[in-house]
Coordinates of C-alpha atoms in Angstrom, one line a residue:
X1 CA 450.0 -53.2 -5.0
X2 CA 446.6 -53.4 -3.5
X3 CA 447.3 -50.4 -1.5
X4 CA 448.5 -48.5 -4.6
X5 CA 445.3 -49.5 -6.5
X6 CA 443.2 -48.4 -3.6
X7 CA 445.0 -45.0 -3.5
X8 CA 444.6 -44.5 -7.3
X9 CA 440.9 -45.1 -7.0
X10 CA 440.5 -42.7 -4.2
X11 CA 442.5 -40.1 -6.1
X12 CA 440.4 -40.6 -9.2
X13 CA 437.2 -40.2 -7.2
X14 CA 438.6 -37.1 -5.6
X15 CA 439.5 -35.7 -9.0
X16 CA 436.0 -36.5 -10.3
X17 CA 434.5 -34.9 -7.2
X18 CA 436.6 -31.8 -7.7
X19 CA 435.5 -31.7 -11.3
X20 CA 431.9 -31.9 -10.3
X21 CA 432.3 -29.2 -7.8
X22 CA 433.9 -27.0 -10.5
X23 CA 431.1 -27.7 -12.8
X24 CA 428.5 -26.9 -10.1
X25 CA 430.4 -23.7 -9.3
X26 CA 430.3 -22.8 -13.0
X27 CA 426.6 -23.6 -13.3
X28 CA 425.9 -21.6 -10.1
X29 CA 427.9 -18.7 -11.4
X30 CA 426.0 -18.8 -14.7
X31 CA 422.7 -19.1 -12.9
X32 CA 423.5 -16.1 -10.6
X33 CA 424.6 -14.1 -13.7
X34 CA 421.4 -15.0 -15.4
X35 CA 419.3 -14.0 -12.3
X36 CA 421.2 -10.8 -12.1
X37 CA 420.7 -10.0 -15.8
X38 CA 417.0 -10.9 -15.4
X39 CA 416.6 -8.7 -12.4
X40 CA 418.3 -5.8 -14.1
X41 CA 416.1 -6.3 -17.2
X42 CA 412.9 -6.4 -15.2
X43 CA 414.0 -3.4 -13.1
X44 CA 414.8 -1.5 -16.2
X45 CA 411.5 -2.4 -17.8
X46 CA 409.6 -1.3 -14.7
X47 CA 411.5 2.0 -14.7
X48 CA 410.8 2.6 -18.4
X49 CA 407.1 1.9 -18.0
X50 CA 406.9 4.2 -15.0
X51 CA 408.8 6.9 -16.7
X52 CA 406.4 6.9 -19.7
X53 CA 403.3 7.1 -17.5
X54 CA 404.9 9.9 -15.4
X55 CA 406.1 12.1 -18.3
X56 CA 403.9 11.4 -21.3
X57 CA 400.5 13.0 -22.1
X58 CA 397.6 10.7 -23.0
X59 CA 398.1 11.2 -26.8
X60 CA 401.7 10.0 -26.6
X61 CA 401.4 7.4 -23.7
X62 CA 399.9 4.6 -25.8
X63 CA 402.4 5.1 -28.6
X64 CA 405.4 5.0 -26.2
X65 CA 404.2 1.9 -24.3
X66 CA 403.5 0.1 -27.6
X67 CA 407.0 1.0 -28.9
X68 CA 408.5 -0.4 -25.7
X69 CA 406.5 -3.6 -26.0
X70 CA 407.6 -4.1 -29.6
X71 CA 411.2 -3.6 -28.6
X72 CA 411.2 -6.1 -25.7
X73 CA 409.3 -8.8 -27.8
X74 CA 411.3 -8.0 -31.0
X75 CA 408.0 -7.6 -32.9
X76 CA 407.2 -5.4 -35.9
X77 CA 403.5 -4.8 -35.4
X78 CA 401.3 -4.1 -32.5
X79 CA 398.4 -2.4 -30.8
X80 CA 397.7 -1.3 -27.2
X81 CA 394.3 -0.3 -25.8
X82 CA 392.1 0.0 -22.8
X83 CA 388.5 -0.8 -21.8
X84 CA 386.2 2.3 -21.8
X85 CA 383.0 2.9 -19.7
X86 CA 380.9 1.2 -22.4
X87 CA 382.9 -2.0 -22.1
X88 CA 384.5 -1.5 -25.6
X89 CA 388.2 -1.9 -26.2
X90 CA 389.7 1.4 -27.4
X91 CA 393.0 1.4 -29.2
X92 CA 394.3 5.1 -29.2
X93 CA 397.4 4.0 -31.1
X94 CA 398.2 1.3 -33.7
X95 CA 401.8 1.1 -34.8
X96 CA 402.8 3.8 -37.2
X97 CA 403.1 2.7 -40.8
X98 CA 400.0 0.6 -40.6
X99 CA 397.5 3.3 -41.4
X100 CA 398.3 3.7 -45.1
X101 CA 398.4 0.0 -45.7
X102 CA 395.2 -0.8 -43.9
X103 CA 393.3 2.3 -45.1
X104 CA 392.7 3.3 -41.5
X105 CA 391.5 7.0 -41.5
X106 CA 392.0 7.6 -37.8
X107 CA 394.6 6.3 -35.3
X108 CA 392.0 5.3 -32.8
X109 CA 389.9 2.1 -33.2
X110 CA 387.1 0.9 -31.0
X111 CA 385.9 -2.7 -30.8
X112 CA 382.8 -3.8 -28.8
X113 CA 382.7 -7.3 -27.2
X114 CA 380.6 -8.6 -30.0
X115 CA 383.5 -7.7 -32.4
X116 CA 386.2 -9.6 -30.3
X117 CA 387.1 -12.4 -32.7
X118 CA 390.1 -14.5 -33.7
X119 CA 393.2 -15.1 -31.5
X120 CA 393.2 -11.7 -29.8
X121 CA 389.4 -11.8 -29.2
X122 CA 389.7 -15.3 -27.6
X123 CA 392.6 -13.9 -25.5
X124 CA 390.3 -11.1 -24.2
X125 CA 387.3 -13.3 -23.5
X126 CA 389.3 -16.1 -21.8
X127 CA 391.7 -13.6 -20.1
X128 CA 394.7 -15.7 -21.2
X129 CA 398.0 -14.9 -23.0
X130 CA 398.0 -16.7 -26.3
X131 CA 400.4 -16.9 -29.2
X132 CA 400.4 -18.4 -32.7
X133 CA 403.2 -19.0 -35.2
X134 CA 400.8 -19.5 -38.1
X135 CA 399.4 -16.8 -40.4
X136 CA 396.3 -15.2 -38.9
X137 CA 393.1 -14.5 -40.9
X138 CA 392.7 -10.7 -41.3
X139 CA 390.2 -8.5 -43.1
X140 CA 390.9 -7.4 -46.6
X141 CA 393.6 -4.6 -46.9
X142 CA 394.8 -5.4 -43.4
X143 CA 398.6 -5.8 -42.9
X144 CA 399.5 -9.5 -43.0
X145 CA 399.9 -11.1 -39.6
X146 CA 402.4 -14.0 -39.9
X147 CA 402.6 -14.8 -36.2
X148 CA 401.1 -13.1 -33.1
X149 CA 401.4 -12.8 -29.3
X150 CA 398.4 -11.4 -27.5
X151 CA 398.0 -10.5 -23.9
X152 CA 395.0 -9.2 -21.9
X153 CA 395.9 -6.7 -19.2
X154 CA 394.3 -7.7 -15.9
X155 CA 394.0 -5.8 -12.7
X156 CA 392.4 -7.4 -9.7
X157 CA 390.8 -10.0 -12.0
X158 CA 389.2 -7.3 -14.1
X159 CA 390.1 -6.8 -17.8
X160 CA 391.3 -3.3 -18.2
X161 CA 393.3 -3.4 -21.4
X162 CA 395.0 -5.3 -24.2
X163 CA 398.6 -5.6 -25.5
X164 CA 398.9 -7.3 -28.9
X165 CA 402.2 -7.8 -30.8
X166 CA 402.9 -9.6 -34.1
X167 CA 405.3 -10.4 -36.9
X168 CA 408.5 -11.3 -34.9
X169 CA 411.2 -12.4 -37.3
X170 CA 411.2 -15.9 -35.7
X171 CA 408.6 -17.9 -33.8
X172 CA 407.1 -16.8 -30.5
X173 CA 407.8 -19.1 -27.6
X174 CA 407.2 -19.6 -23.9
X175 CA 409.9 -17.2 -23.0
X176 CA 408.1 -14.4 -25.1
X177 CA 405.0 -15.4 -23.2
X178 CA 406.7 -14.8 -19.9
X179 CA 408.2 -11.6 -21.1
X180 CA 404.9 -10.1 -22.1
X181 CA 403.3 -11.4 -18.9
X182 CA 405.9 -9.6 -16.9
X183 CA 405.4 -6.5 -19.0
X184 CA 401.6 -6.7 -18.5
X185 CA 402.0 -7.2 -14.7
X186 CA 404.0 -4.0 -14.4
X187 CA 401.7 -2.1 -16.7
X188 CA 398.3 -3.1 -15.2
X189 CA 398.3 -1.1 -11.9
X190 CA 399.7 2.0 -13.5
X191 CA 397.3 1.8 -16.4
X192 CA 394.4 1.3 -14.0
X193 CA 395.4 4.4 -12.0
X194 CA 395.7 6.4 -15.2
X195 CA 392.3 5.3 -16.4
X196 CA 390.7 6.2 -13.0
X197 CA 392.5 9.5 -12.9
X198 CA 391.2 10.4 -16.4
X199 CA 387.6 9.4 -15.3
X200 CA 387.8 11.6 -12.3
X201 CA 389.2 14.4 -14.4
X202 CA 386.4 13.9 -17.0
X203 CA 383.8 13.9 -14.2
X204 CA 385.2 17.1 -12.7
X205 CA 385.3 18.8 -16.1
X206 CA 381.6 17.7 -16.6
X207 CA 380.6 19.1 -13.2
X208 CA 382.5 22.4 -14.0
X209 CA 380.7 22.6 -17.3
X210 CA 377.3 22.0 -15.6
X211 CA 378.2 24.7 -13.0
X212 CA 379.1 27.2 -15.8
X213 CA 375.9 26.2 -17.6
X214 CA 373.9 26.9 -14.4
X215 CA 375.6 30.2 -13.9
X216 CA 374.8 31.2 -17.5
X217 CA 371.2 30.1 -17.1
X218 CA 370.9 32.2 -13.9
X219 CA 372.3 35.2 -15.8
X220 CA 369.9 34.6 -18.7
X221 CA 367.0 34.4 -16.1
X222 CA 368.0 37.7 -14.5
X223 CA 368.3 39.3 -18.0
X224 CA 365.0 37.7 -19.1
X225 CA 363.1 39.1 -16.2
X226 CA 364.4 42.7 -16.9
X227 CA 363.7 42.3 -20.6
X228 CA 360.2 40.9 -20.0
X229 CA 359.2 43.8 -17.7
X230 CA 360.5 46.6 -20.0
X231 CA 359.4 44.9 -23.2
X232 CA 355.9 44.2 -22.0
X233 CA 355.5 47.9 -20.9
X234 CA 356.5 48.9 -24.5
X235 CA 354.0 46.4 -26.0
X236 CA 351.1 47.6 -23.8
X237 CA 350.5 50.9 -25.5
X238 CA 351.1 49.3 -29.0
X239 CA 348.3 46.7 -28.3
X240 CA 346.1 49.2 -26.4
X241 CA 346.1 51.9 -29.1
X242 CA 345.8 49.4 -31.9
X243 CA 342.6 47.9 -30.2
X244 CA 341.1 51.4 -29.6
X245 CA 341.8 52.4 -33.3
X246 CA 340.2 49.2 -34.6
X247 CA 336.9 50.3 -33.0
X248 CA 336.6 53.1 -35.5
X249 CA 336.9 51.0 -38.6
X250 CA 334.7 48.3 -40.1
X251 CA 335.9 44.7 -39.8
X252 CA 336.0 44.2 -43.6
X253 CA 338.1 47.3 -44.3
X254 CA 341.8 47.3 -45.3
X255 CA 342.7 49.5 -42.4
X256 CA 341.1 47.0 -40.0
X257 CA 343.0 44.2 -41.7
X258 CA 346.3 46.1 -41.3
X259 CA 345.5 46.8 -37.6
X260 CA 344.8 43.1 -37.1
X261 CA 348.2 42.2 -38.5
X262 CA 349.8 44.7 -36.1
X263 CA 347.8 43.2 -33.2
X264 CA 348.8 39.7 -34.2
X265 CA 352.5 40.7 -34.4
X266 CA 352.3 42.4 -31.0
X267 CA 350.7 39.4 -29.5
X268 CA 353.3 37.2 -31.0
X269 CA 356.0 39.4 -29.4
X270 CA 354.1 39.1 -26.1
X271 CA 354.2 35.3 -26.4
X272 CA 357.8 35.5 -27.4
X273 CA 358.6 37.2 -24.1
X274 CA 356.7 34.5 -22.3
X275 CA 358.8 31.9 -24.1
X276 CA 362.0 33.7 -23.1
X277 CA 360.8 33.4 -19.5
X278 CA 360.0 29.7 -20.1
X279 CA 363.4 29.1 -21.5
X280 CA 365.0 30.8 -18.5
X281 CA 362.7 28.8 -16.2
X282 CA 360.7 31.8 -14.9
X283 CA 357.4 30.5 -16.2
X284 CA 355.8 27.5 -17.8
X285 CA 354.5 27.5 -21.4
X286 CA 350.9 26.7 -22.2
X287 CA 350.6 23.9 -24.7
X288 CA 347.6 22.9 -26.6
X289 CA 346.6 20.6 -29.5
X290 CA 347.4 22.3 -32.8
X291 CA 348.2 21.8 -36.5
X292 CA 351.6 23.3 -37.2
X293 CA 351.2 23.7 -41.0
X294 CA 349.5 27.1 -40.9
X295 CA 352.0 28.3 -38.2
X296 CA 355.0 27.4 -40.4
X297 CA 353.4 29.0 -43.4
X298 CA 352.7 32.2 -41.6
X299 CA 356.2 32.3 -40.1
X300 CA 357.8 31.9 -43.6
X301 CA 355.6 34.6 -44.9
X302 CA 356.8 37.0 -42.3
X303 CA 360.4 35.9 -42.8
X304 CA 360.2 36.5 -46.6
X305 CA 359.8 40.2 -45.9
X306 CA 362.8 40.4 -43.7
X307 CA 365.2 38.2 -45.8
X308 CA 367.2 39.7 -48.7
X309 CA 366.2 38.8 -52.2
X310 CA 369.5 36.9 -52.6
X311 CA 367.9 34.2 -50.5
X312 CA 365.5 32.0 -52.5
X313 CA 362.9 30.3 -50.3
X314 CA 361.6 26.9 -51.4
X315 CA 358.9 25.2 -49.3
X316 CA 357.1 21.9 -49.3
X317 CA 354.6 22.2 -46.3
X318 CA 352.4 19.1 -46.3
X319 CA 349.6 18.1 -44.0
X320 CA 350.5 16.1 -41.0
X321 CA 348.9 15.0 -37.7
X322 CA 348.4 17.1 -34.7
X323 CA 350.9 17.8 -32.0
X324 CA 350.7 19.3 -28.5
X325 CA 352.7 22.5 -28.4
X326 CA 352.7 26.2 -27.9
X327 CA 352.3 28.1 -31.3
X328 CA 355.0 30.6 -30.2
X329 CA 357.5 27.8 -29.7
X330 CA 356.9 26.4 -33.2
X331 CA 357.3 30.0 -34.5
X332 CA 360.6 30.3 -32.6
X333 CA 362.0 27.1 -34.1
X334 CA 361.3 28.4 -37.6
X335 CA 362.6 31.9 -37.0
X336 CA 365.8 30.7 -35.3
X337 CA 366.6 28.0 -37.8
X338 CA 365.9 30.1 -40.9
X339 CA 367.8 33.1 -39.5
X340 CA 370.8 30.8 -38.9
X341 CA 370.5 29.5 -42.4
X342 CA 370.4 33.0 -43.8
X343 CA 373.6 33.9 -41.9
X344 CA 375.3 30.8 -43.3
X345 CA 374.6 31.9 -46.8
X346 CA 375.9 35.5 -46.5
X347 CA 377.0 37.5 -48.4
X348 CA 376.2 35.7 -51.7
X349 CA 372.8 34.3 -50.9
X350 CA 371.5 30.8 -51.8
X351 CA 368.5 28.5 -51.3
X352 CA 366.6 28.1 -48.1
X353 CA 364.5 24.9 -48.3
X354 CA 361.8 24.3 -45.6
X355 CA 359.7 21.1 -45.6
X356 CA 357.1 19.6 -43.3
X357 CA 355.8 16.1 -43.6
X358 CA 354.6 13.2 -41.5
X359 CA 357.0 10.3 -41.0
X360 CA 356.5 6.9 -39.4
X361 CA 359.5 5.6 -37.4
X362 CA 359.7 1.8 -37.1
X363 CA 361.4 -0.3 -34.4
X364 CA 364.4 -0.6 -36.7
X365 CA 364.6 3.2 -37.0
X366 CA 364.4 3.5 -33.2
X367 CA 367.5 1.2 -32.9
X368 CA 369.5 3.6 -34.9
X369 CA 368.1 6.9 -33.5
X370 CA 368.1 5.7 -29.9
X371 CA 366.5 8.8 -28.4
X372 CA 363.0 8.3 -29.7
X373 CA 360.2 5.8 -29.6
X374 CA 358.6 4.1 -32.6
X375 CA 355.6 6.0 -34.0
X376 CA 354.3 8.9 -36.0
X377 CA 356.3 12.2 -36.1
X378 CA 356.0 15.6 -37.7
X379 CA 359.3 16.1 -39.4
X380 CA 360.3 19.7 -40.0
X381 CA 363.5 20.2 -42.2
X382 CA 365.4 23.4 -42.8
X383 CA 368.2 23.2 -45.3
X384 CA 370.6 25.9 -46.6
X385 CA 373.2 26.0 -49.3
X386 CA 375.7 27.9 -47.1
X387 CA 379.3 27.3 -45.9
X388 CA 378.5 24.2 -43.8
X389 CA 380.0 23.3 -40.5
X390 CA 383.0 21.1 -39.4
X391 CA 382.3 18.2 -37.0
X392 CA 383.7 20.1 -33.9
X393 CA 381.2 22.9 -34.5
X394 CA 378.3 20.6 -34.9
X395 CA 379.1 19.1 -31.5
X396 CA 378.7 22.5 -29.8
X397 CA 376.0 24.3 -31.7
X398 CA 373.3 23.6 -29.1
X399 CA 375.4 25.0 -26.2
X400 CA 374.1 28.3 -24.8
X401 CA 376.3 31.2 -25.8
X402 CA 378.3 29.2 -28.4
X403 CA 378.3 31.1 -31.7
X404 CA 380.6 31.4 -34.7
X405 CA 379.0 34.7 -35.6
X406 CA 380.3 38.1 -34.6
X407 CA 378.6 40.0 -31.8
X408 CA 376.3 42.0 -34.1
X409 CA 374.7 38.9 -35.6
X410 CA 374.2 36.4 -32.8
X411 CA 374.2 35.8 -29.0
X412 CA 374.6 32.0 -29.2
X413 CA 371.1 31.4 -27.7
X414 CA 369.0 30.7 -30.8
X415 CA 369.9 27.0 -31.3
X416 CA 370.0 26.4 -27.5
X417 CA 366.4 27.6 -27.4
X418 CA 365.4 25.4 -30.3
X419 CA 367.1 22.4 -28.7
X420 CA 365.2 23.1 -25.4
X421 CA 361.9 23.4 -27.1
X422 CA 362.3 20.2 -29.1
X423 CA 363.4 18.2 -26.0
X424 CA 360.4 19.6 -24.1
X425 CA 358.2 18.1 -26.8
X426 CA 359.8 14.7 -26.4
X427 CA 361.3 15.2 -29.9
X428 CA 364.8 15.1 -31.2
X429 CA 367.1 16.9 -33.7
X430 CA 369.4 15.5 -36.4
X431 CA 372.0 17.8 -38.0
X432 CA 373.8 17.1 -41.3
X433 CA 376.4 19.4 -42.7
X434 CA 379.2 19.4 -45.2
X435 CA 381.8 22.2 -45.7
X436 CA 380.9 24.4 -48.6
X437 CA 377.8 22.4 -49.3
X438 CA 375.4 23.5 -46.6
X439 CA 373.5 22.2 -43.6
X440 CA 370.2 20.5 -42.8
X441 CA 368.3 20.5 -39.5
X442 CA 365.7 17.8 -39.1
X443 CA 363.3 18.3 -36.2
X444 CA 361.1 15.4 -35.2
X445 CA 358.1 16.1 -32.9
X446 CA 355.7 13.2 -31.9
X447 CA 352.2 13.3 -33.4
X448 CA 349.3 12.6 -31.0
X449 CA 346.5 10.3 -31.9
X450 CA 343.7 12.8 -31.1
X451 CA 341.7 13.3 -34.4
X452 CA 339.8 16.3 -33.2
X453 CA 340.6 19.5 -35.0
X454 CA 342.2 22.3 -33.0
X455 CA 340.2 25.4 -32.4
X456 CA 341.1 28.4 -34.6
X457 CA 342.2 31.4 -32.6
X458 CA 340.4 34.6 -33.3
X459 CA 340.9 38.0 -31.9
X460 CA 338.3 38.8 -29.2
X461 CA 336.8 42.2 -30.0
X462 CA 333.9 42.1 -27.5
X463 CA 334.0 45.0 -25.1
X464 CA 332.0 45.1 -21.9
X465 CA 331.3 48.6 -20.7
X466 CA 330.6 50.2 -17.3
X467 CA 330.2 53.4 -15.5
X468 CA 332.1 52.8 -12.2
X469 CA 335.1 54.8 -10.8
X470 CA 338.6 53.4 -11.4
X471 CA 341.8 54.4 -9.7
X472 CA 344.7 53.6 -12.1
X473 CA 348.4 53.7 -11.0
X474 CA 351.5 53.1 -13.1
X475 CA 354.9 54.9 -13.2
X476 CA 355.0 54.7 -17.0
X477 CA 353.4 57.9 -18.3
X478 CA 352.6 56.4 -21.7
X479 CA 350.8 53.5 -20.1
X480 CA 348.8 55.8 -17.9
X481 CA 347.7 57.9 -20.9
X482 CA 346.8 54.8 -22.8
X483 CA 344.8 53.2 -19.9
X484 CA 343.0 56.6 -19.3
X485 CA 341.7 56.6 -22.9
X486 CA 341.0 52.9 -23.0
X487 CA 339.0 52.8 -19.8
X488 CA 337.2 56.1 -20.5
X489 CA 336.1 54.7 -23.8
X490 CA 334.5 51.8 -22.0
X491 CA 332.5 54.3 -19.9
X492 CA 334.5 54.3 -16.7
X493 CA 335.4 57.4 -14.7
X494 CA 339.2 57.1 -14.4
X495 CA 341.6 58.9 -12.0
X496 CA 345.2 58.0 -12.8
X497 CA 348.6 58.6 -11.2
X498 CA 352.2 58.0 -12.0
X499 CA 353.3 58.4 -8.3
X500 CA 351.9 55.6 -6.1
X501 CA 352.4 57.7 -2.9
X502 CA 350.2 60.5 -4.2
X503 CA 347.6 57.9 -5.2
X504 CA 347.7 56.4 -1.7
X505 CA 347.2 59.9 -0.2
X506 CA 344.2 60.5 -2.4
X507 CA 342.7 57.1 -1.5
X508 CA 343.1 57.8 2.2
X509 CA 341.2 61.1 1.8
X510 CA 338.4 59.8 -0.4
X511 CA 338.3 55.9 -0.2
X512 CA 334.6 55.8 -1.3
X513 CA 335.3 57.7 -4.5
X514 CA 336.7 54.6 -6.1
X515 CA 335.0 51.2 -7.0
X516 CA 338.1 49.4 -8.2
X517 CA 341.9 49.9 -8.3
X518 CA 344.3 48.9 -11.0
X519 CA 348.0 49.2 -10.1
X520 CA 351.4 48.2 -11.5
X521 CA 353.7 46.0 -9.4
X522 CA 357.1 47.5 -9.9
X523 CA 357.1 51.2 -9.0
X524 CA 359.4 53.7 -7.2
X525 CA 358.9 54.5 -3.5
X526 CA 356.4 51.7 -2.9
X527 CA 355.6 48.4 -4.8
X528 CA 352.1 47.6 -6.0
X529 CA 352.0 44.8 -3.5
X530 CA 352.6 47.0 -0.5
X531 CA 350.3 49.7 -2.0
X532 CA 347.6 47.1 -2.3
X533 CA 348.0 46.0 1.4
X534 CA 347.6 49.7 2.5
X535 CA 344.5 50.2 0.3
X536 CA 342.9 47.0 1.7
X537 CA 343.6 48.2 5.3
X538 CA 341.7 51.4 4.4
X539 CA 338.9 49.8 2.5
X540 CA 338.9 46.0 3.0
X541 CA 336.3 45.2 0.2
X542 CA 338.0 47.2 -2.6
X543 CA 338.7 45.0 -5.7
X544 CA 342.3 45.4 -6.7
X545 CA 343.9 44.3 -10.0
X546 CA 347.6 43.9 -10.0
X547 CA 349.3 44.4 -13.4
X548 CA 352.8 43.3 -14.1
X549 CA 355.2 43.2 -17.1
X550 CA 357.1 40.6 -15.1
X551 CA 357.7 40.0 -11.4
X552 CA 359.0 37.3 -9.2
X553 CA 357.8 39.1 -6.1
X554 CA 354.4 37.5 -5.9
X555 CA 352.4 34.6 -7.4
X556 CA 348.7 34.5 -8.3
X557 CA 348.1 32.3 -5.3
X558 CA 349.9 34.7 -2.9
X559 CA 348.0 37.7 -4.4
X560 CA 344.7 36.0 -3.7
X561 CA 345.6 35.3 -0.1
X562 CA 346.4 39.0 0.4
X563 CA 343.0 40.0 -0.9
X564 CA 344.1 41.1 -4.4
X565 CA 341.4 39.9 -6.8
X566 CA 343.4 39.5 -10.0
X567 CA 347.0 39.3 -11.2
X568 CA 347.0 40.4 -14.8
X569 CA 350.2 40.1 -17.0
X570 CA 351.1 43.0 -19.3
X571 CA 350.4 43.7 -22.1
X572 CA 346.7 43.1 -21.7
X573 CA 344.0 43.3 -24.3
X574 CA 341.2 45.9 -23.9
X575 CA 338.6 43.1 -24.3
X576 CA 340.3 41.0 -21.6
X577 CA 340.6 43.9 -19.1
X578 CA 337.0 44.9 -19.7
X579 CA 335.7 41.5 -18.8
X580 CA 337.9 41.2 -15.6
X581 CA 336.8 44.7 -14.4
X582 CA 333.1 43.8 -15.0
X583 CA 333.4 40.5 -13.2
X584 CA 335.1 41.9 -10.1
X585 CA 332.6 44.8 -9.8
X586 CA 329.6 42.5 -10.1
X587 CA 331.0 40.0 -7.7
X588 CA 331.8 42.7 -5.2

């Protein structure tokens, strides 16, 4: 009996042991199946994330990743973003269907750190995954958030992005937290590499743009040099003959007044050529203290004659403080802006409104405008009632060669020149435009504190005469004829040549027949520079004036070292040349 009891107990224990083993086997099998399923899920998730990054462009990438996150967390609402260079969180995509309900005009939203609030803001600041199963406070018109799960995306302890999901049909739990954590861990390195790749691409595009810009500027510089040389040669006889004609009329006559206007316009053209060279970095502009009110009025008066009567010009030009500038540059600003405004109002015409007034920018204004300092500014505004511009056009209007006009109406340089001038004055530009309503350009130029009045420029008509012998050389026949008459009128005996080699031969034969030499720089067969060297070898003390429409062959300092006494830019005034000749002869 005892033996049987003992046997039954052993059998019972054995059965219990076998049962426990079976249960353990079942548990192990379940555990292995769970691990297998989990591994397959995670592997599938990794593959899906990788596939999206490999195959989707930036505009679709954030949408696809968010849709996948919503799927694996069984959520109905979400947003996915990255940190930009400014430290702001950018959400290129917020789940579709939200825009209409929230009144969001664009699919991209940007939040700076100071705007990181609530559950998701705390998640970003603390770099922790958080969830809440209570309704979240949201702004008015925002889609209701009943429960939310928010996850910062971290790579090497650096916050690089954010994944936020919400409105799951049941409560979020620790398992959801683990799921989104795994999602984030797979996502982080790939997102980081994509962000870095985009930065490098953006930097490369920026460098390529700078290279293209430099090449364009080089082309402009080459073109400007050629234009300057030819245009100044054209202006020289205009200015020379006008000055000589003014001698024969009284200063208070209408004829003299007309000639003075021609001379002013020619001198303005001369300064305009200088400004083109300044823009293309061939020369520096000469700035002085000036009052821009009369310059603007004069420019508008000239523009009125060239604009059609369909354009009504309204102006409000008030007194303002003095600025440091080149008058030609201010004239260029007016001409370019008003010409653009005119083209914007073709063919039906409209109103061109130009105003000038003084404005005081406070520290609060500076915070908004960023680019400027607090203080007094001359504010020049040019408004048209034309067709207006879309945002993408406004962003490019100051790029050289960018134009929306056809080839007969614009080169794309006008506004680029305006922008360069304003920046060179430590000023800034604001542009406002609406389609079919028109555009406004506001130019702000700092006012200086100097209260002294600028000197009024007056045409110098004083001529200093002489009787010496001048050798004049230039390959332009019209310039030679003009100079012959101009210098002869001053009393000088002039021998002129259009061929520098013939002039050199004459000088070799009779070096003491000449008291001074005036020669052009750019000529066929031999340059004025090499000609001057040979003349100095023959007669070391001969005063030489080198005239040039434009040259990069020699500077004034280099000319003086060679023994050339003066480097005079074309077109020159008769009064200016008469004083230079007299000074050199007397010094010699």
